[in-house]
Coordinates of C-alpha atoms in Angstrom, one line a residue:
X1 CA -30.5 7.0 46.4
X2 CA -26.8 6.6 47.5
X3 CA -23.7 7.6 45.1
X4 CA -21.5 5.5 44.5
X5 CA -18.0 6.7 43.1
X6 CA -15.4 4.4 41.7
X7 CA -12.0 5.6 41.6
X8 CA -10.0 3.4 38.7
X9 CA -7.7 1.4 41.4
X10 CA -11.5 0.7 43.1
X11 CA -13.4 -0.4 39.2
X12 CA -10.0 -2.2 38.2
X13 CA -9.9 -4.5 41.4
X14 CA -13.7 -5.3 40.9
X15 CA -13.0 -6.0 37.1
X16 CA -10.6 -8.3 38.4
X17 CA -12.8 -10.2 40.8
X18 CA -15.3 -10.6 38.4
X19 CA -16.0 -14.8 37.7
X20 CA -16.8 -16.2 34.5
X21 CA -20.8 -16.1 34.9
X22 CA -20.6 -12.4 36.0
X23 CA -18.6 -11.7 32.8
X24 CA -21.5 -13.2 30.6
X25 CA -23.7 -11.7 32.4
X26 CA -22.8 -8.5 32.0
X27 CA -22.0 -9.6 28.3
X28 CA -25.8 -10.5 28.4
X29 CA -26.6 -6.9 29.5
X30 CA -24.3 -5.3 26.6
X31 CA -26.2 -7.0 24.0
X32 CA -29.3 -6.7 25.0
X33 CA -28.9 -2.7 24.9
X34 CA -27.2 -3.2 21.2
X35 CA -30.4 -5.2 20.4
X36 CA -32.6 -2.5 21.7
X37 CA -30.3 0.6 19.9
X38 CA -30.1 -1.4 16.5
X39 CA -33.7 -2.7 16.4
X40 CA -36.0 -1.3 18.8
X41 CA -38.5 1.0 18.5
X42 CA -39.7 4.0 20.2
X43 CA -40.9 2.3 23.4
X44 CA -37.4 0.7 24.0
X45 CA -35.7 2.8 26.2
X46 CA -31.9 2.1 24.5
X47 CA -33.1 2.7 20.8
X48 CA -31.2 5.1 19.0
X49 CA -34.1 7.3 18.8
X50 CA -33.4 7.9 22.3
X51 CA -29.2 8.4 22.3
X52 CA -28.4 12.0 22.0
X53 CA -25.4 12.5 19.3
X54 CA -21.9 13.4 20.8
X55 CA -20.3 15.9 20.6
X56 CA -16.8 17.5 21.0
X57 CA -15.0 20.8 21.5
X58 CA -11.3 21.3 20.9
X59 CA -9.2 24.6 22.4
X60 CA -6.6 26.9 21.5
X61 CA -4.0 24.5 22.8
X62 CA -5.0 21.7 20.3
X63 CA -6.5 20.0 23.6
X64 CA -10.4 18.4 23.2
X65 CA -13.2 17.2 25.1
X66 CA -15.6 14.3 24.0
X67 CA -19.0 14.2 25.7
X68 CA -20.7 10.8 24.9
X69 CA -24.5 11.2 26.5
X70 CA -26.6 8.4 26.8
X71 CA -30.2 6.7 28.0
X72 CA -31.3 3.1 28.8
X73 CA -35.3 4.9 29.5
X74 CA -34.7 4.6 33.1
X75 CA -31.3 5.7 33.5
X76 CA -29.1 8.6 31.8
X77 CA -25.8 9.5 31.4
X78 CA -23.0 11.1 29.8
X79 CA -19.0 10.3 29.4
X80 CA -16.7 13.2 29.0
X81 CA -13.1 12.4 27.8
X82 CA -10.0 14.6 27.6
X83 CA -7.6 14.2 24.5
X84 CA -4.5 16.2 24.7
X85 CA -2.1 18.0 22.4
X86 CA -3.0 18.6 18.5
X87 CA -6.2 18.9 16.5
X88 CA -7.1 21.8 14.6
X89 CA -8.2 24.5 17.6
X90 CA -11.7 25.6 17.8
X91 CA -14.3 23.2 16.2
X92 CA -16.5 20.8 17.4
X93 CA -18.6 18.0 16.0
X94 CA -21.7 15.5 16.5
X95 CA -21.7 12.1 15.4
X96 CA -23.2 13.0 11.9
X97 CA -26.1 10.6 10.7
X98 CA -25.6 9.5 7.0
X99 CA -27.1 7.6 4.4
X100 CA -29.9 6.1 7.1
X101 CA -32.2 6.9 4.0
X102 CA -30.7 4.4 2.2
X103 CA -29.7 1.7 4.4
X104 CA -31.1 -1.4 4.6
X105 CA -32.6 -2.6 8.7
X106 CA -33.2 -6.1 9.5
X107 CA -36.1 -6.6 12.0
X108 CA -37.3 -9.3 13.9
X109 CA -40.9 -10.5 13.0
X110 CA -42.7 -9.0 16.2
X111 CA -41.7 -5.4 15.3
X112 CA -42.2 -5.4 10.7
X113 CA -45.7 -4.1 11.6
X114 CA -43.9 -0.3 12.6
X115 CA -41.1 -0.3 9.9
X116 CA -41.9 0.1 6.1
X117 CA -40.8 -2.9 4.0
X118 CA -38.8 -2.2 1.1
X119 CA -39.8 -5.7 0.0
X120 CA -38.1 -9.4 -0.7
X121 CA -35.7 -8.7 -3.3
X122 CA -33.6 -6.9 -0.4
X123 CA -34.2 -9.3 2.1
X124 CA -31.5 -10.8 2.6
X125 CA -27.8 -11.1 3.7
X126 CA -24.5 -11.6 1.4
X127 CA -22.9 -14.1 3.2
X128 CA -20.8 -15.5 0.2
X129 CA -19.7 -15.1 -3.4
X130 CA -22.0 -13.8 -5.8
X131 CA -23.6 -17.0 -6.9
X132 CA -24.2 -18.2 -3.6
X133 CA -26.2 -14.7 -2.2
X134 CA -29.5 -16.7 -1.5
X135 CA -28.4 -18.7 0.6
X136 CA -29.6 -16.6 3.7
X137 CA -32.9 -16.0 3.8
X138 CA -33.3 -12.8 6.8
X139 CA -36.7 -12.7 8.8
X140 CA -37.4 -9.2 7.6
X141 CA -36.0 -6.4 6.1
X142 CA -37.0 -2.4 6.3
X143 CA -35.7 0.8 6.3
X144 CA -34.6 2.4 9.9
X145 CA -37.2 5.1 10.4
X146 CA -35.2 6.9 12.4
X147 CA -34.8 10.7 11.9
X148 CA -32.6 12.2 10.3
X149 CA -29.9 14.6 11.2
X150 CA -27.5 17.0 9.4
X151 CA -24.1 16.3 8.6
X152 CA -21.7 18.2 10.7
X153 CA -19.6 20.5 8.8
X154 CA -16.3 18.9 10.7
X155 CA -16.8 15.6 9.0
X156 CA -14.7 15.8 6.3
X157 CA -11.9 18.3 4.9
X158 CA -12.3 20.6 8.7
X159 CA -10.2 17.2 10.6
X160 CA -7.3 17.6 8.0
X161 CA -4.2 18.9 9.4
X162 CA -4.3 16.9 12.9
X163 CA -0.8 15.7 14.2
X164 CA 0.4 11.5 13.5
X165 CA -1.8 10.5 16.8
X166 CA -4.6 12.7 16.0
X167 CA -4.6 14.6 19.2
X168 CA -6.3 11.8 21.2
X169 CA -3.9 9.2 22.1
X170 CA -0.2 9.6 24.0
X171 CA 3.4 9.9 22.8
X172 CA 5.4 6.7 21.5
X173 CA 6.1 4.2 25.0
X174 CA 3.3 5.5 27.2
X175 CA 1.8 2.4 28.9
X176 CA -1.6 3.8 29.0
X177 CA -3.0 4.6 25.8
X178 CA -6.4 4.7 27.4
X179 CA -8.4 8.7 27.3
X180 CA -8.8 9.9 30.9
X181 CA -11.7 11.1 31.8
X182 CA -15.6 10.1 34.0
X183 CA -18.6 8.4 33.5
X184 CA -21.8 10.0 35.2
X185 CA -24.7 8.1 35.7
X186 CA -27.9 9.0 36.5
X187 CA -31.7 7.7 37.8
X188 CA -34.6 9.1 35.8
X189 CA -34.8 12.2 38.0
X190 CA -31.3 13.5 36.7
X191 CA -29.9 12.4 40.5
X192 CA -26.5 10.7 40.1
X193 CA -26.2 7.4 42.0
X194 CA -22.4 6.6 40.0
X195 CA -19.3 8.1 38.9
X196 CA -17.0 5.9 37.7
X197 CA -13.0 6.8 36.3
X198 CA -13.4 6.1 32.2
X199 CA -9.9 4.4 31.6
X200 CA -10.5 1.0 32.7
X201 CA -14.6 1.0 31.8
X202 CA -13.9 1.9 28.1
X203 CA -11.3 -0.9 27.8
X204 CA -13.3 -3.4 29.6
X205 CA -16.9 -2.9 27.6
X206 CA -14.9 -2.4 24.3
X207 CA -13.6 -5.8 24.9
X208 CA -17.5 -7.2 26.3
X209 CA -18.8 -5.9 22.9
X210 CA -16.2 -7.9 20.8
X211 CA -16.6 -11.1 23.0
X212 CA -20.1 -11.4 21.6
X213 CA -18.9 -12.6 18.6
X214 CA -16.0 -14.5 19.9
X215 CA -17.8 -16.4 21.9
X216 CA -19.6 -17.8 19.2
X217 CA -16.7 -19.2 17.0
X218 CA -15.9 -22.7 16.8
X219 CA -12.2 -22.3 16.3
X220 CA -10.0 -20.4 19.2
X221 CA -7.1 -22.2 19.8
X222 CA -4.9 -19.2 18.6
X223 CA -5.4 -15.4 18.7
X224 CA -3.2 -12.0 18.2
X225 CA -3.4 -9.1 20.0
X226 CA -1.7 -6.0 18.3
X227 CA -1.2 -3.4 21.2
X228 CA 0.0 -3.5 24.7
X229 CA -2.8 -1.0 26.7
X230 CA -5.6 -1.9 28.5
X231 CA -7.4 -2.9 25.6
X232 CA -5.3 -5.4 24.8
X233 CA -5.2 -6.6 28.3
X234 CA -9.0 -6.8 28.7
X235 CA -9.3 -8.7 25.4
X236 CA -6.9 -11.1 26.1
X237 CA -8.3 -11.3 29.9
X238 CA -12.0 -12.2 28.8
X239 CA -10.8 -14.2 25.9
X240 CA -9.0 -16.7 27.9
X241 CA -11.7 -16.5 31.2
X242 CA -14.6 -17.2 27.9
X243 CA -13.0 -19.1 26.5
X244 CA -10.9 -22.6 27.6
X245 CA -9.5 -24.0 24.6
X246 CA -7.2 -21.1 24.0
X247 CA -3.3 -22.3 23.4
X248 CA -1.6 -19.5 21.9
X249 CA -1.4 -15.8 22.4
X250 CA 0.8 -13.1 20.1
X251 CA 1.4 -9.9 21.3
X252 CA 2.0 -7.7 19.0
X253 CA 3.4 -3.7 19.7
X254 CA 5.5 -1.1 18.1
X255 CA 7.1 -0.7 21.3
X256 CA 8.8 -4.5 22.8
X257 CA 9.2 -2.8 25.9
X258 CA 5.1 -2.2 26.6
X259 CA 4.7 -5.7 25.4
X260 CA 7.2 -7.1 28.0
X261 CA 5.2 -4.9 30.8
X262 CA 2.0 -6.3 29.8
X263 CA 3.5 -9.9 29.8
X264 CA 4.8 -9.2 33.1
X265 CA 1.0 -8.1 34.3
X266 CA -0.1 -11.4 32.9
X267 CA 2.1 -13.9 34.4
X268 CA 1.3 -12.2 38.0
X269 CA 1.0 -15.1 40.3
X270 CA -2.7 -14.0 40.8
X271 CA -3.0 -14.1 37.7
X272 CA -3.0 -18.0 37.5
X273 CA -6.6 -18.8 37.3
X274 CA -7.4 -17.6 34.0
X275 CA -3.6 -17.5 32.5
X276 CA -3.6 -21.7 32.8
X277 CA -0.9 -23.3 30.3
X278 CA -1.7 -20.6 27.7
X279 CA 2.0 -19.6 25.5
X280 CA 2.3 -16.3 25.4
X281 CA 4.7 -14.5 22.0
X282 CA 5.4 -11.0 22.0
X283 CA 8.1 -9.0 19.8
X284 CA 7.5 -6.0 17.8
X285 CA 8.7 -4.8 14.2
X286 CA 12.3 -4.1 15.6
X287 CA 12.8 -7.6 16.0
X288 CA 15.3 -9.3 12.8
X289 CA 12.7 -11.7 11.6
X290 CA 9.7 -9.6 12.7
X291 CA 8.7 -9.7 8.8
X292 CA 8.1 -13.1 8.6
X293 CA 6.7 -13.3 12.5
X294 CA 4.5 -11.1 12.2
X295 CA 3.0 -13.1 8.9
X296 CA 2.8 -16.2 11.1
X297 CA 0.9 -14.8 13.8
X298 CA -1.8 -13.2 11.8
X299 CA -2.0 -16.2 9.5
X300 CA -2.1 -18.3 12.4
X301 CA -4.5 -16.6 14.4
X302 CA -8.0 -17.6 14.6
X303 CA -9.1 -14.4 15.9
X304 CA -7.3 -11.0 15.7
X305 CA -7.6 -8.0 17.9
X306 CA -6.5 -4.8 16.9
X307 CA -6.4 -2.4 20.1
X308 CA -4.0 0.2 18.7
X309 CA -4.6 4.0 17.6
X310 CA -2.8 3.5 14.3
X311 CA -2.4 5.9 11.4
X312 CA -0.9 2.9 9.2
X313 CA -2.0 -0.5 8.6
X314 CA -0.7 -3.0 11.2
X315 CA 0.2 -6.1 8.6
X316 CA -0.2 -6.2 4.9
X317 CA -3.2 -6.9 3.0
X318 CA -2.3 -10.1 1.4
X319 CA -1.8 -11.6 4.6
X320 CA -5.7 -11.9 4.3
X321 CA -6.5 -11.5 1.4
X322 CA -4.6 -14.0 -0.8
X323 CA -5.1 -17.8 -1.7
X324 CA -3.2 -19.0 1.1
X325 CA -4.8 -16.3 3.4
X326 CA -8.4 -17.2 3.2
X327 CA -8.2 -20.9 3.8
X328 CA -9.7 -20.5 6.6
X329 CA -12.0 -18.1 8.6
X330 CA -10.8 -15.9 11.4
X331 CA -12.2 -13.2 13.3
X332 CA -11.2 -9.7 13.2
X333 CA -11.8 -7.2 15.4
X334 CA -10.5 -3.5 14.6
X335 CA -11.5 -1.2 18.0
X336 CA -8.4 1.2 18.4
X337 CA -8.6 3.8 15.4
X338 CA -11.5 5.6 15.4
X339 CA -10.9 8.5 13.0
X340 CA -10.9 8.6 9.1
X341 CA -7.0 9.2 8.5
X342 CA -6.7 6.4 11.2
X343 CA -6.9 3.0 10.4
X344 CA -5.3 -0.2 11.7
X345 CA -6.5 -2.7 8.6
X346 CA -5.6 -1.8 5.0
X347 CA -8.8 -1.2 3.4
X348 CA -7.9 -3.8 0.7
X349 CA -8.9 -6.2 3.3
X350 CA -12.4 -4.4 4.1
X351 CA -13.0 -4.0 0.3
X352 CA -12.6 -7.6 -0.2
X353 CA -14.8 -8.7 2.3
X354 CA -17.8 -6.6 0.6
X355 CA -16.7 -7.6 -2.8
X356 CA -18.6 -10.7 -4.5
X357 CA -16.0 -12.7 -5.9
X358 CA -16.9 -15.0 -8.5
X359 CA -16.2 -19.2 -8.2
X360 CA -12.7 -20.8 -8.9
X361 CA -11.8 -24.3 -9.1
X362 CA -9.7 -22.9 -6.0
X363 CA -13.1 -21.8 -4.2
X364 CA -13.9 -25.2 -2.1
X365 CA -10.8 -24.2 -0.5
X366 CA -11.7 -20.7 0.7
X367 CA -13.9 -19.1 3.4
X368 CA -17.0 -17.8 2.0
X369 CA -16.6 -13.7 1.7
X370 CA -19.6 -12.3 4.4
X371 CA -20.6 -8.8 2.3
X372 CA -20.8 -6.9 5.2
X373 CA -18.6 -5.6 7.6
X374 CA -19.9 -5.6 11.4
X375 CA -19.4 -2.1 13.9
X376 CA -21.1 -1.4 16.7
X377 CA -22.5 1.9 15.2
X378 CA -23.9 2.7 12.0
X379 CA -23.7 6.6 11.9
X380 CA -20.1 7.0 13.9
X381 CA -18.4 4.6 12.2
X382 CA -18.9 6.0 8.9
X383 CA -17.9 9.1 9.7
X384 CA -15.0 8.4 12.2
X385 CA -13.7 4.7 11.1
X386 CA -10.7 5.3 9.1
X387 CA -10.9 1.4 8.0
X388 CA -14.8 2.1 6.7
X389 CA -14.2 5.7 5.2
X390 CA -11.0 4.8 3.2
X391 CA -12.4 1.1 2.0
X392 CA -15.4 3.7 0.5
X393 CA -17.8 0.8 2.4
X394 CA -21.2 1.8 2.0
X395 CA -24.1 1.8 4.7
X396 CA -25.5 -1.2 2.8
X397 CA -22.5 -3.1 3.5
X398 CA -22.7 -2.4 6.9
X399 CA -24.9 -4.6 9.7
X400 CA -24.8 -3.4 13.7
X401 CA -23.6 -5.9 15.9
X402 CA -26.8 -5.5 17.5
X403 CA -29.0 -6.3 14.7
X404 CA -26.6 -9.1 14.2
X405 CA -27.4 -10.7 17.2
X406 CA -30.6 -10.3 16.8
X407 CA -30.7 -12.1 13.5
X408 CA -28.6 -14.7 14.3
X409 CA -31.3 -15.6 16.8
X410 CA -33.8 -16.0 14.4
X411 CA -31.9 -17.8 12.1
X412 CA -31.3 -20.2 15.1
X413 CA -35.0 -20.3 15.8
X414 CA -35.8 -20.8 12.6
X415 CA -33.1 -23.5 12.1
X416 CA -34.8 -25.5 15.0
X417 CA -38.0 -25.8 13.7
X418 CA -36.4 -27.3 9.9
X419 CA -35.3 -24.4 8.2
X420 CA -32.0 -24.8 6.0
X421 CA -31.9 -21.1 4.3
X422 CA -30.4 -19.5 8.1
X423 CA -27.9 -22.0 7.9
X424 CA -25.5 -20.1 5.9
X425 CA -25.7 -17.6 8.4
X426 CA -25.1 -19.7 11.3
X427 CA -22.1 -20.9 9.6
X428 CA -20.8 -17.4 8.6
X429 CA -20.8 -16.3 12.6
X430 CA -18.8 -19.6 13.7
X431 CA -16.8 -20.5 11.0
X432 CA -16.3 -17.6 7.9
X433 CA -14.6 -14.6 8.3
X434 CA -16.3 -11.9 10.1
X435 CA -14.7 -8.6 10.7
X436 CA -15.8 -6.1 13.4
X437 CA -15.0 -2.5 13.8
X438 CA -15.8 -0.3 16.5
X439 CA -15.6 3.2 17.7
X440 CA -17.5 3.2 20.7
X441 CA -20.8 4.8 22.0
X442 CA -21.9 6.4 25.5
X443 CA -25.0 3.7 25.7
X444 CA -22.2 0.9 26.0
X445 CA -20.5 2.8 29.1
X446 CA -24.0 3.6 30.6
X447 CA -25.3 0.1 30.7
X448 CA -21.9 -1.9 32.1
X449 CA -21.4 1.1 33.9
X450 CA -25.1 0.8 35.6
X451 CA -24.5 -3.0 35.9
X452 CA -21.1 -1.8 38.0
X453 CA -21.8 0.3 40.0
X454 CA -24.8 -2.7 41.4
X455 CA -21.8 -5.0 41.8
X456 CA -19.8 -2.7 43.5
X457 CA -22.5 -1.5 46.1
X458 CA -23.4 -5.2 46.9
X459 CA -19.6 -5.9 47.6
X460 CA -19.1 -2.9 49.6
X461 CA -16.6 -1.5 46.9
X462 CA -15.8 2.6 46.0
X463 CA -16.8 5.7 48.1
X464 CA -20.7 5.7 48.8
X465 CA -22.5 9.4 49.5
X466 CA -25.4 8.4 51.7
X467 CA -28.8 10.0 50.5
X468 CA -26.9 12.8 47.5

């Protein structure tokens, strides 16, 4: 088998080619791996049981490596990232497993036979205030029987004492905010056949992963970017090539000089395609009125990405939270902080998402409150999500993405053949307000990665090692 290795100029420019129905269906890819990591069992080649944890060291200099491995069951492979300057020297860490014993798994029909069932008065999904929890009605309900791993001894008090950017991200102005680093991917005889630059990959899956639930929203004439990096650009990229209806854009960065380079990449004349009539806003908070700006744009918006590595929340609570801030659903998507003193939504706003509330003569006029919170990842996310670790969410407050997807499909199923309890969920996914978070796992890079590297060697793109 050939090797194929992608420098980033070489993945960037194919990115860039990419057409709509190659973005979906690599989107279709993504998610089918989530599916299989959140729900399948043992003879599922992506299921967690099969995703070694990750791991990190960190050196005398403050400096660290991440090494994310991965499988799909035919292919393996394993991301390494560097993270310079700060950290406390000489530790490392796996992606501790916690509470699994506890948490509550939603299955689809064809797989309850191999997962215990801890019965119907679990079995289903808040999706609303307090009085209104029955009105989803999931296909099955069990307990993940997957097993369990110790805590890792880092997870806690050890990652005290890192410096303001936590020893992974670069100083104030960079434009790339992005880890350097490789992705090595490999057939089932350990034989690479792909090496692809990091940078541009994790931006561009990140982005895939939180498409899946854009995509499905029936409102998305406005959204607001906070950050200026390539996760910014590849969210607003696929947003506006997924989505036509877009009019509005904010762009939100500490730094007004980023956000004026990343406008400037956007209004590229090859750029045109996708851009189409779209306004574009972008100041930051050293702007006179960037108070009340800032409040328009994320009251506005009718999806919000978060793509920074923040230590502080990016906009006040209430802006969500209050009366006039949940008349209406929006999507949130939190992907740029990803350890526990880092968080880029106040938790307030996480808290009152899980939190039944109880009926108002005000509540006709507000979005229902979902319960859960969405991530990617289970186990990482509550121990490296800032957001989840200081909003104290629990793992019952938590569903996957994956197994999200795959219940939504059931309730659509179900919904088709006269059912009115999935409706609620249904509803909740296009209309409520969701919020995602995300830290990232090597299974993600491994399978758009794989799907990559095909493209590439069919367009005659990157450096090929005949017969490696």
């Amino acid at each position: 088998m050939p090797l194929t290795v992608l420098s980033n100029e070489q993945l960037r420019s194919l990115l860039l080619s990419l057409t709509r129905d190659e973005v979906l269906q690599l989107q279709k890819n993504l998610a089918q791996a989530l599916r299989e990591y959140s729900t399948g069992s043992q003879d599922k080649g992506c299921s967690a049981d099969y995703q070694p944890q990750r791991t990190a060291i960190t050196r005398k200099d403050g400096s660290s490596t991440i090494f994310m491995p991965a499988s799909t069951g035919s292919t393996m492979g394993i991301k390494i990232i560097s993270l310079q300057s700060g950290g406390k020297a000489g530790y490392s860490t796996g992606s501790a497993t916690r509470g699994r014993e506890s948490r509550v798994r939603f299955a689809p029909e064809a797989s309850r036979d191999s997962r215990p069932s801890i019965g119907s008065d679990i079995s289903r999904l808040s999706i609303s205030s307090q009085e209104d929890s029955d009105i989803l009605n999931v296909p099955s309900a069990s307990i993940n029987n997957r097993p369990l791993s110790p805590v890792s001894s880092t997870s806690s008090a050890s990652r005290t004492g890192l410096s303001s950017t936590s020893g992974a991200w670069f100083g104030a102005g960079t434009r790339d905010t992005s880890p350097p680093g490789t992705v090595t991917l490999l057939d089932s005889n350990s034989i690479p056949f792909g090496i692809i630059r990091a940078q541009e990959l994790t931006a561009f899956r990140t982005a895939l992963a939180s498409m899946m639930l854009f995509n499905r929203r029936k409102k998305a004439k406005t959204i607001t970017v906070f950050g200026a990096g390539k996760q910014a650009y590849w969210h607003i990229r696929l947003a506006l090539v997924l989505r036509d209806e877009i009019k509005r854009v904010y762009i939100i960065n500490r730094s007004f000089e980023r956000a004026a380079e990343l406008l400037k990449d956007i209004y590229g004349p090859e750029n045109t395609s996708w851009r189409g009539n779209v306004k574009f806003s972008a100041f930051s908070s050293d702007f006179v009125e960037s108070e009340r700006l800032l409040k328009e744009a994320v009251r506005k918006a009718d999806a919000i990405f978060c793509c920074t590595p923040s230590t502080a929340p990016l906009f006040p609570a209430e802006f969500l939270t209050s009366s006039e801030g949940r008349r209406k659903g929006r999507l949130v998507c939190a992907i740029g902080s990803y350890k526990p003193h880092m968080t880029e939504l106040h938790p307030d706003v996480l808290r009152d998402e899980v939190t039944p509330h109880h009926s108002s003569h005000h509540h006709h006029r507000h979005t229902r409150r979902s319960g859960v919170i969405v991530v990617d990842t289970l186990d990482a996310c509550l121990q490296e999500a800032g957001e989840i670790v200081q909003a104290g969410v629990t793992p019952q407050q938590l569903v996957e993405l994956g197994e999200l997807m795959m219940i939504r499909e059931a309730a659509r199923l179900a919904m088709e053949q006269g059912g009115e309890e999935e409706k609620g969920l249904l509803e909740w996914i296009e209309s409520g307000n969701v919020i995602f978070k995300s830290v990232g796992l090597g299974l993600m890079d491994l399978v758009t990665g794989g799907d990559l590297i095909k493209l590439a060697q069919e367009r005659g793109v990157g450096t090929t090692v005949e017969e490696f």
